[in-house]
Coordinates of C-alpha atoms in Angstrom, one line a residue:
M405 CA -14.0 -5.0 20.5
R406 CA -16.8 -2.6 19.6
G407 CA -19.9 -4.3 21.1
S408 CA -23.0 -3.1 19.4
R409 CA -21.7 0.3 18.3
Q410 CA -23.4 1.4 14.9
L411 CA -21.1 2.3 12.9
W412 CA -23.0 3.1 9.4
G413 CA -25.2 5.7 8.6
K414 CA -27.4 8.3 6.4
K415 CA -29.0 11.5 6.2
S416 CA -30.4 13.8 3.4
G417 CA -28.5 12.4 1.1
M418 CA -25.4 13.2 2.3
V419 CA -22.9 10.5 3.6
L420 CA -19.8 12.0 6.3
F421 CA -16.9 10.3 7.1
L422 CA -14.4 11.9 9.3
C423 CA -10.4 10.8 10.3
L424 CA -9.7 12.5 13.5
A425 CA -6.3 12.9 14.9
L426 CA -6.0 14.1 18.6
V427 CA -3.0 14.2 20.7
A428 CA -4.2 16.0 23.7
G429 CA -5.4 12.9 25.8
A430 CA -9.3 12.0 26.7
A431 CA -10.4 15.4 26.2
M432 CA -8.9 18.8 25.2
P433 CA -9.2 21.5 28.1
A434 CA -12.4 24.2 27.7
N435 CA -10.0 26.9 28.0
A436 CA -7.4 25.9 25.4
T437 CA -6.7 27.8 22.1
L438 CA -7.9 26.0 19.4
R439 CA -6.9 26.8 15.8
A440 CA -8.5 24.8 12.9
R441 CA -7.9 25.1 9.0
W442 CA -9.7 23.3 6.2
R443 CA -9.7 22.5 2.8
S444 CA -11.8 20.5 0.3
S445 CA -12.1 19.2 -3.3
S446 CA -15.0 19.5 -5.7
P447 CA -15.2 18.6 -9.5
N448 CA -14.5 22.3 -10.2
A449 CA -11.6 23.3 -7.2
K450 CA -9.6 20.3 -6.4
W451 CA -7.5 20.5 -3.1
V452 CA -8.1 24.0 -2.3
D453 CA -5.7 25.6 0.0
E454 CA -6.3 25.7 3.6
T455 CA -8.0 28.6 5.0
D456 CA -8.7 29.4 8.6
L457 CA -11.7 28.5 10.4
T458 CA -13.3 30.4 13.8
W459 CA -14.0 28.7 16.9
A460 CA -17.3 29.5 18.9
T461 CA -19.3 28.2 21.7
Y462 CA -21.2 25.2 21.1
T463 CA -24.5 25.1 20.4
S464 CA -26.8 22.2 18.8
Q465 CA -26.5 22.2 14.8
A466 CA -28.1 19.7 12.4
N467 CA -24.9 18.2 11.0
E468 CA -22.5 17.3 14.0
I469 CA -19.7 15.6 15.4
V470 CA -18.5 15.1 18.8
L471 CA -15.2 14.3 19.4
D472 CA -14.8 11.5 22.0
T473 CA -11.0 10.6 22.7
S474 CA -11.6 8.2 25.9
V475 CA -12.2 5.3 24.1
K476 CA -9.4 3.9 21.5
Y477 CA -9.2 1.3 18.9
Q478 CA -6.7 -0.2 16.4
V479 CA -3.8 1.5 15.5
I480 CA -3.7 2.7 11.6
A481 CA -0.9 0.9 9.8
G482 CA -1.0 3.3 6.7
W483 CA -2.0 3.8 3.0
G484 CA -0.6 2.7 -0.1
G485 CA -1.0 1.1 -3.5
S486 CA 0.5 -0.8 -6.6
P487 CA 2.7 0.0 -9.3
N488 CA 2.0 -2.0 -12.4
E489 CA 3.8 -3.1 -15.8
V490 CA 1.4 -1.3 -18.2
G491 CA 1.5 1.8 -16.1
M492 CA 5.2 1.9 -16.3
V493 CA 5.4 1.6 -19.8
A494 CA 3.1 4.8 -20.3
L495 CA 5.1 6.5 -17.7
H496 CA 8.4 6.1 -19.7
T497 CA 6.8 8.1 -22.6
L498 CA 6.9 10.9 -20.5
P499 CA 9.7 13.7 -19.9
Q500 CA 11.9 13.1 -16.6
A501 CA 10.4 15.9 -15.2
L502 CA 6.7 14.9 -15.5
Q503 CA 7.8 11.5 -14.5
D504 CA 9.1 13.0 -11.3
S505 CA 6.0 14.8 -10.5
V506 CA 3.8 11.5 -10.9
V507 CA 5.9 10.2 -7.9
R508 CA 6.0 12.9 -5.8
A509 CA 2.2 13.4 -6.2
L510 CA 1.9 10.0 -4.7
F511 CA 4.8 9.9 -2.0
D512 CA 5.9 13.0 -0.9
T513 CA 5.6 13.9 2.5
V514 CA 5.0 17.5 2.0
T515 CA 2.9 17.9 -1.0
G516 CA 1.9 14.6 -2.0
C517 CA -0.2 11.5 -0.6
K518 CA 2.4 10.4 1.7
F519 CA 1.6 6.7 1.1
N520 CA 4.0 4.7 3.3
M521 CA 3.5 1.4 2.0
I522 CA 3.8 -0.4 -1.8
R523 CA 2.3 -3.4 -3.2
L524 CA 4.6 -5.1 -5.5
P525 CA 3.4 -7.7 -8.1
I526 CA 6.0 -10.5 -7.9
G527 CA 6.1 -11.8 -11.1
C528 CA 3.0 -10.9 -13.6
S529 CA -0.2 -10.0 -12.9
D530 CA -3.3 -8.9 -15.0
F531 CA -2.0 -5.3 -15.6
S532 CA 1.2 -6.9 -17.0
L533 CA 2.4 -6.7 -20.5
N534 CA 2.2 -10.6 -20.8
G535 CA 2.6 -13.5 -18.6
Y536 CA 5.8 -14.2 -17.0
S537 CA 7.5 -15.3 -13.6
L538 CA 10.9 -15.2 -12.2
D539 CA 12.1 -18.3 -12.9
D540 CA 10.5 -19.8 -16.3
S541 CA 11.8 -20.6 -19.5
V542 CA 9.9 -19.7 -22.9
G543 CA 10.5 -21.0 -26.4
V544 CA 10.8 -24.9 -27.5
N545 CA 11.5 -26.0 -23.9
F546 CA 8.7 -24.2 -22.1
G547 CA 7.0 -27.4 -21.4
T548 CA 9.8 -29.3 -20.0
Y549 CA 11.5 -26.7 -18.0
A550 CA 12.2 -26.8 -14.1
D551 CA 14.4 -25.7 -11.6
Y552 CA 13.8 -27.0 -8.3
Q553 CA 17.0 -25.0 -6.8
M554 CA 15.7 -21.6 -8.1
N555 CA 19.4 -21.1 -10.2
N556 CA 18.0 -19.1 -12.6
I557 CA 15.7 -17.0 -10.7
N558 CA 16.3 -13.0 -11.4
I559 CA 14.4 -10.0 -11.3
E560 CA 16.1 -8.3 -14.5
R561 CA 12.6 -7.9 -16.3
E562 CA 11.5 -6.0 -13.0
K563 CA 14.2 -3.5 -12.4
P564 CA 13.6 -0.9 -14.9
M565 CA 9.9 -1.2 -14.3
N566 CA 8.3 -1.2 -10.9
L567 CA 11.8 -1.2 -9.2
A568 CA 12.8 1.5 -11.2
F569 CA 9.4 3.1 -9.7
I570 CA 9.9 2.3 -6.2
K571 CA 13.5 3.5 -5.7
K572 CA 12.1 6.8 -7.2
A573 CA 9.3 6.8 -4.6
L574 CA 11.7 6.1 -2.1
V575 CA 13.4 9.5 -2.6
S576 CA 10.4 10.8 -2.1
N577 CA 9.5 9.1 1.0
P578 CA 12.5 7.1 2.7
G579 CA 10.0 5.7 5.2
I580 CA 8.1 3.5 2.5
K581 CA 7.5 -0.2 3.2
V582 CA 7.2 -3.0 0.3
W583 CA 4.9 -5.6 0.8
G584 CA 4.5 -8.6 -2.2
S585 CA 2.5 -11.3 -3.6
P586 CA 2.5 -13.4 -6.9
W587 CA -0.7 -13.7 -9.0
T588 CA 1.1 -16.9 -10.5
A589 CA 3.4 -19.5 -9.5
P590 CA 5.9 -20.4 -12.3
A591 CA 4.1 -22.0 -14.9
W592 CA 6.3 -25.2 -14.8
M593 CA 5.0 -25.7 -11.2
K594 CA 1.3 -25.9 -11.9
K595 CA -0.8 -28.4 -13.4
N596 CA -1.9 -26.5 -16.5
K597 CA 2.0 -25.3 -17.1
A598 CA 0.7 -21.7 -17.7
W599 CA 0.4 -18.6 -15.8
F600 CA -3.2 -18.1 -16.5
G601 CA -6.5 -20.0 -16.0
G602 CA -10.5 -19.9 -17.1
N603 CA -11.7 -21.7 -19.7
P604 CA -11.4 -24.2 -21.1
V605 CA -9.0 -25.2 -18.2
P606 CA -10.7 -26.6 -14.9
A607 CA -10.1 -24.7 -12.1
T608 CA -8.6 -27.9 -10.5
D609 CA -6.0 -27.7 -13.2
C610 CA -4.8 -24.0 -12.3
E611 CA -3.0 -25.0 -8.8
L612 CA 0.1 -25.9 -7.7
I613 CA 1.3 -29.5 -8.8
Q614 CA 0.8 -31.6 -5.5
D615 CA 4.3 -32.7 -4.9
T616 CA 6.5 -32.2 -2.0
S617 CA 9.6 -31.3 -4.1
I618 CA 7.1 -28.9 -5.7
F619 CA 6.2 -27.3 -2.4
R620 CA 9.5 -26.9 -1.2
S621 CA 10.7 -25.4 -4.4
Y622 CA 8.1 -22.6 -4.1
A623 CA 9.1 -22.1 -0.8
L624 CA 12.5 -21.4 -2.2
Y625 CA 11.5 -19.1 -4.8
F626 CA 9.8 -16.8 -2.3
S627 CA 12.7 -16.8 -0.1
K628 CA 14.9 -16.2 -3.5
A629 CA 13.2 -13.5 -4.7
V630 CA 13.2 -11.4 -1.2
T631 CA 16.8 -11.7 -1.0
L632 CA 17.0 -10.2 -4.9
Y633 CA 14.4 -7.6 -4.0
K634 CA 16.5 -6.6 -0.5
N635 CA 19.9 -6.7 -2.4
Y636 CA 18.6 -4.5 -4.9
G637 CA 17.6 -1.7 -2.4
I638 CA 13.8 -2.7 -1.6
P639 CA 13.1 -2.4 1.8
F640 CA 10.6 -5.6 1.4
F641 CA 8.9 -6.2 4.7
A642 CA 6.1 -8.6 4.3
L643 CA 4.8 -11.4 2.1
A644 CA 1.5 -12.5 1.2
F645 CA 1.9 -16.0 -0.8
Q646 CA -1.0 -15.6 -3.0
N647 CA -3.1 -12.9 -4.9
E648 CA -6.7 -13.8 -4.9
P649 CA -6.3 -17.6 -4.3
Y650 CA -10.0 -18.2 -5.6
T651 CA -9.3 -16.8 -8.7
C652 CA -8.8 -19.0 -11.8
Q653 CA -9.2 -16.6 -14.9
P654 CA -8.0 -16.1 -18.3
F655 CA -5.4 -13.7 -16.6
P656 CA -2.3 -14.6 -14.4
S657 CA -4.1 -16.4 -11.6
M658 CA -3.6 -19.5 -9.5
I659 CA -5.9 -21.2 -7.3
W660 CA -5.5 -22.5 -3.7
P661 CA -9.3 -24.5 -3.6
T662 CA -8.9 -24.8 0.2
G663 CA -7.5 -23.5 3.3
V664 CA -6.2 -26.6 4.6
K665 CA -4.1 -26.6 1.8
M666 CA -2.9 -22.8 2.1
R667 CA -2.3 -23.5 6.1
D668 CA -0.3 -26.8 5.0
F669 CA 1.7 -24.9 2.7
M670 CA 2.6 -22.3 5.0
K671 CA 3.0 -24.4 7.7
N672 CA 5.3 -27.3 6.4
Y673 CA 7.5 -25.2 3.7
L674 CA 7.0 -21.6 3.4
A675 CA 7.1 -20.2 7.1
P676 CA 10.0 -22.4 7.8
R677 CA 12.2 -21.6 4.9
M678 CA 11.2 -17.6 5.3
Q679 CA 11.9 -17.8 9.0
A680 CA 15.3 -19.2 8.2
D681 CA 16.2 -16.8 5.5
H682 CA 14.4 -14.0 6.4
P683 CA 13.2 -13.7 9.9
D684 CA 12.5 -10.1 9.4
V685 CA 9.9 -10.4 6.4
Q686 CA 6.2 -11.0 7.9
L687 CA 4.1 -13.4 6.8
W688 CA 0.3 -12.4 5.8
T689 CA -2.4 -14.2 4.4
P690 CA -3.2 -14.5 0.9
T691 CA -5.2 -11.5 -0.6
M692 CA -8.5 -13.5 0.2
N693 CA -11.3 -12.9 -2.4
L694 CA -14.1 -14.9 -1.3
N695 CA -16.8 -14.5 1.8
D696 CA -16.4 -18.0 3.1
T697 CA -14.9 -18.0 6.7
N698 CA -13.8 -21.3 6.1
M699 CA -11.1 -20.4 4.1
F700 CA -9.6 -18.2 6.5
I701 CA -10.0 -20.4 10.0
P702 CA -7.8 -23.3 9.1
M703 CA -4.8 -20.7 8.9
L704 CA -5.4 -18.5 11.6
R705 CA -6.4 -21.2 14.1
D706 CA -3.8 -23.6 13.8
T707 CA -1.5 -23.5 17.2
Y708 CA 2.0 -23.1 14.5
T709 CA 0.6 -20.7 11.9
D710 CA -1.4 -18.5 13.7
T711 CA 1.7 -17.5 15.7
V712 CA 3.3 -16.8 12.4
I713 CA 0.6 -15.0 10.3
K714 CA 1.3 -11.3 10.9
A715 CA -1.8 -10.1 9.1
C716 CA -5.0 -11.1 7.4
C717 CA -5.6 -9.6 4.0
F718 CA -8.8 -9.1 2.0
Q719 CA -9.5 -8.2 -1.6
Y720 CA -12.8 -6.2 -2.2
Q721 CA -14.6 -9.8 -3.0
G722 CA -13.9 -10.9 0.5
K723 CA -14.5 -7.6 2.3
D724 CA -17.7 -9.3 3.8
V725 CA -16.1 -11.5 6.4
I726 CA -14.0 -8.8 7.7
A727 CA -16.3 -8.0 10.9
Y728 CA -16.3 -11.7 11.5
I729 CA -12.5 -12.2 11.5
H730 CA -12.1 -9.0 13.6
S731 CA -14.7 -10.6 16.4
K732 CA -12.6 -13.9 16.4
F733 CA -9.2 -12.6 16.1
P734 CA -9.5 -8.6 17.7
T735 CA -5.5 -8.3 17.8
L736 CA -4.7 -9.4 14.2
P737 CA -4.0 -6.6 11.6
L738 CA -6.2 -6.4 8.9
Y739 CA -5.6 -5.0 5.5
A740 CA -7.9 -4.0 2.7
T741 CA -5.2 -4.9 -0.4
E742 CA -7.0 -3.8 -2.9
L743 CA -10.3 -1.6 -3.5
Q744 CA -12.8 -1.7 -6.0
C745 CA -10.8 -1.1 -9.1
G746 CA -13.7 0.4 -11.5
G747 CA -14.1 0.8 -15.0
G748 CA -11.7 2.9 -16.5
D749 CA -13.7 6.4 -16.8
N750 CA -12.5 7.8 -13.3
T751 CA -15.8 9.4 -12.7
W752 CA -16.1 12.0 -9.6
D753 CA -18.7 10.0 -8.5
Y754 CA -16.8 6.7 -8.3
P755 CA -14.7 6.9 -4.9
M756 CA -18.1 8.8 -3.7
S757 CA -20.2 5.5 -4.1
Q758 CA -17.1 2.6 -3.7
T759 CA -14.0 4.0 -2.4
F760 CA -15.2 6.0 0.7
P761 CA -17.8 3.7 1.7
D762 CA -15.6 0.7 1.3
I763 CA -12.6 2.3 3.4
K764 CA -15.2 3.4 6.1
Y765 CA -16.4 -0.3 6.3
Y766 CA -13.1 -2.0 6.9
I767 CA -11.7 0.7 9.3
S768 CA -15.0 0.6 11.1
N769 CA -14.7 -3.4 11.2
G770 CA -10.9 -3.7 12.6
G771 CA -9.0 -2.7 9.4
V772 CA -5.5 -0.8 9.9
G773 CA -5.1 0.4 6.3
A774 CA -6.0 0.3 2.7
M775 CA -4.4 -0.3 -0.7
Q776 CA -5.1 1.1 -4.5
W777 CA -4.8 -1.3 -7.0
N778 CA -3.8 0.4 -10.0
L779 CA -1.4 3.7 -9.0
I780 CA -1.2 5.0 -12.5
L781 CA -2.3 3.9 -16.3
E782 CA -2.7 5.5 -19.5
K783 CA -5.7 7.5 -20.2
N784 CA -8.0 4.7 -21.1
G785 CA -7.1 2.4 -18.0
R786 CA -6.6 -0.5 -20.4
A787 CA -4.8 -3.9 -18.9
G788 CA -2.2 -5.7 -20.8
Y789 CA -2.0 -8.7 -23.2
N790 CA -5.5 -9.8 -24.6
W791 CA -7.2 -9.6 -21.5
N792 CA -8.8 -6.7 -22.7
W793 CA -10.5 -4.6 -19.5
S794 CA -9.9 -1.0 -18.0
Q795 CA -10.0 -0.3 -14.7
N796 CA -9.5 3.4 -12.6
S797 CA -6.3 4.7 -11.4
M798 CA -5.2 7.6 -9.3
I799 CA -3.2 9.3 -11.9
T800 CA -3.8 8.6 -15.7
M801 CA -1.6 9.8 -18.7
D802 CA -1.6 10.9 -22.3
T803 CA 0.8 9.4 -23.9
V804 CA 0.6 11.1 -27.0
A805 CA -0.1 14.8 -25.6
K806 CA 2.4 14.1 -22.4
T807 CA 0.1 15.4 -19.7
I808 CA -0.9 13.7 -16.7
T809 CA -4.4 14.0 -14.6
L810 CA -5.0 13.6 -11.4
T811 CA -8.3 11.6 -11.0
S812 CA -11.1 11.7 -8.7
Q813 CA -9.4 8.5 -6.9
Y814 CA -6.6 10.8 -6.2
Y815 CA -8.2 13.2 -4.3
C816 CA -10.3 10.9 -2.3
L817 CA -6.8 8.8 -1.1
K818 CA -4.9 12.1 -0.7
H819 CA -7.6 13.7 1.6
I820 CA -7.4 10.4 3.6
S821 CA -3.8 9.4 3.6
A822 CA -2.6 13.2 4.2
Y823 CA -4.6 13.4 7.2
L824 CA -5.3 9.9 8.7
R825 CA -1.4 9.3 9.8
P826 CA 0.3 5.8 10.4
G827 CA 0.5 5.6 14.0
S828 CA -2.6 7.0 14.8
K829 CA -5.4 5.1 16.7
L830 CA -9.0 5.0 15.7
L831 CA -11.4 6.8 18.5
N832 CA -14.8 6.9 19.1
V833 CA -17.3 9.7 17.9
T834 CA -20.6 10.5 19.0
G835 CA -23.3 12.9 18.3
N836 CA -26.2 12.9 15.6
F837 CA -23.5 11.8 12.8
A838 CA -21.7 9.4 14.8
A839 CA -22.9 6.5 12.5
N840 CA -21.1 8.5 9.7
E841 CA -17.5 8.7 11.3
I842 CA -13.4 7.6 11.3
A843 CA -11.6 9.1 14.1
T844 CA -8.1 8.5 15.3
K845 CA -5.7 10.0 17.8
N846 CA -2.5 10.9 16.1
P847 CA 0.5 10.9 18.3
N848 CA 3.0 12.5 15.7
D849 CA 2.0 15.8 15.4
G850 CA -0.4 17.0 18.0
S851 CA -3.2 17.3 15.4
I852 CA -6.8 16.5 15.0
G853 CA -7.4 16.0 11.4
V854 CA -11.0 15.7 10.0
V855 CA -11.5 13.8 6.1
A856 CA -15.3 14.5 5.1
M857 CA -17.3 13.5 1.9
N858 CA -20.4 15.2 1.2
N859 CA -21.8 13.2 -1.6
S860 CA -24.9 15.4 -1.6
T861 CA -25.9 17.8 -4.7
N862 CA -26.6 20.6 -2.2
V863 CA -23.8 22.5 -0.3
T864 CA -23.9 21.3 3.5
P865 CA -23.1 23.0 6.7
V866 CA -20.7 20.7 8.9
A867 CA -19.7 21.6 13.0
I868 CA -17.3 19.6 14.7
R869 CA -17.6 19.8 18.5
L870 CA -14.9 19.6 20.8
G871 CA -15.7 19.7 24.6
T872 CA -17.6 23.2 25.1
Q873 CA -16.4 24.8 21.4
M874 CA -17.1 24.0 17.9
V875 CA -16.2 24.9 14.4
K876 CA -18.4 25.0 11.3
A877 CA -17.8 24.9 7.6
T878 CA -19.9 24.6 4.6
M879 CA -18.7 21.8 2.0
P880 CA -19.5 21.9 -1.3
A881 CA -21.9 19.7 -2.9
Q882 CA -20.3 16.7 -4.4
S883 CA -16.8 17.0 -2.2
F884 CA -14.1 15.8 -0.2
A885 CA -12.8 17.9 2.9
S886 CA -9.9 17.8 5.2
F887 CA -9.6 19.7 8.3
R888 CA -6.7 20.0 10.9
I889 CA -7.3 21.0 14.2
W890 CA -4.6 21.6 17.1
D891 CA -4.4 23.4 20.5
D892 CA -1.5 26.3 20.3
A893 CA -1.2 25.9 24.5
V894 CA -0.3 21.9 23.9
N895 CA 1.4 21.7 20.4
A896 CA 1.4 24.5 17.9
L897 CA 1.6 23.1 14.5
P898 CA 4.3 25.0 12.8
A899 CA 4.1 25.9 8.9
A900 CA 6.7 24.0 7.6
R901 CA 9.7 22.2 9.6
Q902 CA 13.2 23.7 9.0
Y903 CA 16.1 21.2 8.8
E904 CA 19.7 21.6 8.3
P905 CA 20.5 21.1 4.7
L906 CA 21.7 17.8 3.3
P907 CA 24.8 17.4 2.0
S908 CA 25.3 16.8 -1.3
S909 CA 26.0 13.7 -3.2
R910 CA 29.9 12.7 -3.2
T911 CA 31.8 10.1 -5.4
L912 CA 34.4 7.8 -3.7
K913 CA 36.5 5.4 -5.4
I914 CA 37.0 2.1 -2.8
A915 CA 39.1 -1.1 -2.4
G916 CA 38.3 -4.2 -0.6
D917 CA 34.9 -5.1 1.3
K918 CA 33.8 -2.2 3.4
F919 CA 33.7 1.4 3.5
E920 CA 32.5 4.2 5.5
L921 CA 30.1 6.9 4.8
P922 CA 31.7 10.5 5.2
G923 CA 31.2 12.3 8.4
E924 CA 28.4 14.8 6.7
F925 CA 25.9 12.0 5.9
A926 CA 26.1 10.9 9.5
G927 CA 22.6 11.0 10.6
T928 CA 21.0 10.3 7.2
R929 CA 19.6 8.0 5.2
T930 CA 21.8 7.8 2.2
M931 CA 21.3 5.9 -1.4
C932 CA 24.5 4.2 -2.2
S933 CA 25.3 3.5 -5.7
V934 CA 28.2 0.8 -6.6
Y935 CA 29.8 1.3 -10.1
N936 CA 32.3 -0.7 -11.4
L937 CA 35.6 1.2 -13.2
Q938 CA 33.7 0.7 -16.3
G939 CA 30.8 2.9 -14.8
K940 CA 28.4 -0.1 -14.9
L941 CA 26.1 0.4 -12.1
M942 CA 26.4 -3.0 -9.8
R943 CA 24.2 -2.3 -7.0
E944 CA 22.1 0.2 -5.0
L945 CA 21.2 0.1 -1.3
I946 CA 19.8 2.9 0.8
V947 CA 21.7 2.7 4.5
S948 CA 21.4 4.8 7.6
N949 CA 24.7 3.4 9.6
G950 CA 28.5 4.4 8.9
V951 CA 29.9 1.1 7.6
V952 CA 28.7 -0.6 4.6
S953 CA 30.1 -4.1 3.5
L954 CA 29.9 -4.9 0.1
S955 CA 29.1 -8.8 0.3
R956 CA 26.7 -8.6 3.3
D957 CA 24.8 -5.7 2.2
L958 CA 25.1 -5.9 -1.3
G959 CA 26.0 -9.4 -2.3
I960 CA 28.8 -8.3 -4.8
S961 CA 32.6 -9.4 -4.1
Q962 CA 35.2 -7.2 -3.0
G963 CA 37.2 -5.0 -5.4
V964 CA 37.9 -1.6 -6.3
Y965 CA 34.8 0.5 -7.2
L966 CA 33.1 4.0 -7.5
V967 CA 30.6 4.5 -5.2
R968 CA 28.0 7.8 -5.3
M969 CA 26.6 8.6 -2.3
R970 CA 23.1 10.8 -2.0
A971 CA 21.6 11.7 1.2
L972 CA 17.8 11.2 1.0
A973 CA 16.4 12.7 4.5
R974 CA 17.6 13.2 8.2
L975 CA 17.1 10.4 10.7

């Protein structure tokens, strides 16, 4: 798709990556009225307010980027990350106002990172308090428990934790899409009867029991889990049926030893079940953590599964094969489903040496989006249970002082996600720093957004050329920067959009199976919370149409209820 175009480069200790969004066609007219603003984040001055820059006639510069909008590549799908149980426990120790500010910092579409995707662990992860699945038994019958029909599957443990967090995120950004993956199957389905693997358990014992009844039941597990999430108001849109399929570790994990086994499970069990029960939910590959193309190819070249798989997922241990996969399957969306995790110290240098270069690599080789693993953690970044390691996160919380810190990872990703928007298309860039860029055309707001990283210890002048004009800025040492450029003659960018105020909340008493949103909620995305007459919350659902069915949309029987309606956003 890109031929032999060079995508990487370094000069004078500085690495510069540019993310650009342009609406004005193949080239901006030379006499256009251009405007530009920029902001930066450095260790001592973070997310500095945007200030205006001055345009001038182009002259050759030492560090210049020449925008070329005539060549377009893949569409950016978006950015996001994952909540985890350990982080949720820490979050709940904070005052409510501070909890809300954490959510807004990540998801608010004006002041936050504008994340539009969330990865949901299905059951436990390595940052859960301990091991569990959505259908297991603990205690005396743990070793003999089995539930092939998934009669006991439930999400009760997740409701006050990750699901509550996602619902708050949806208030800040109703357009969020949620995808999920499990770290492990229920323990009773595995050879070792445990959520964990690792020594002294052989890797071959850390996989599913190889039995058709187990395969059918596991496919049903996913279908019923998605049903529960949807009924609880979670906009679940995609499923990757295994996190890191080549991991058998002393934390929640499960191995799929061959690509053929993954293909056969998807082909014969999972895909037929999900297509019958949830045709709107995409199926993605597992989040691959091995640089072995033989593990991908059986899934991607099968005449059935190649039509079913809608995206290919890469953990950071599997990123080296993304260029090969993209060359063989150029129309398949590729996601960086977990960026490197760090060691919990959250130094300013870490995203400069790891996160930003990794995102550059993914996007330059066909990637359409990237996910942070831990969105929030306590300040030491410690994992759950007895796994005893620490990782970085975007926000850390001091549960004693009741404070939060926005980390270097936060500012790195915010500079990207706030300016490189979903729906934008990757563009070509030339110039003497063309090897160090990412550029996209954004059809949404008519702007050019530039995200740059200066990992030099010196301040560095940067010039961006557009046609016969250029704009210059001096980036602080060890800084991230974002530039916004637009053409007033084509599409002026207002400082803020003005909307008609949203209607206030209302509570109605209903009887029967259906109710209609009052007229003032027309054209809004509305959260409906249904309570019984004793005040117990029965279900919640975000709706955007006029009529809601209790049985169809909420999965509860008809009766007399109180419904509280809150408009979240206009459509």
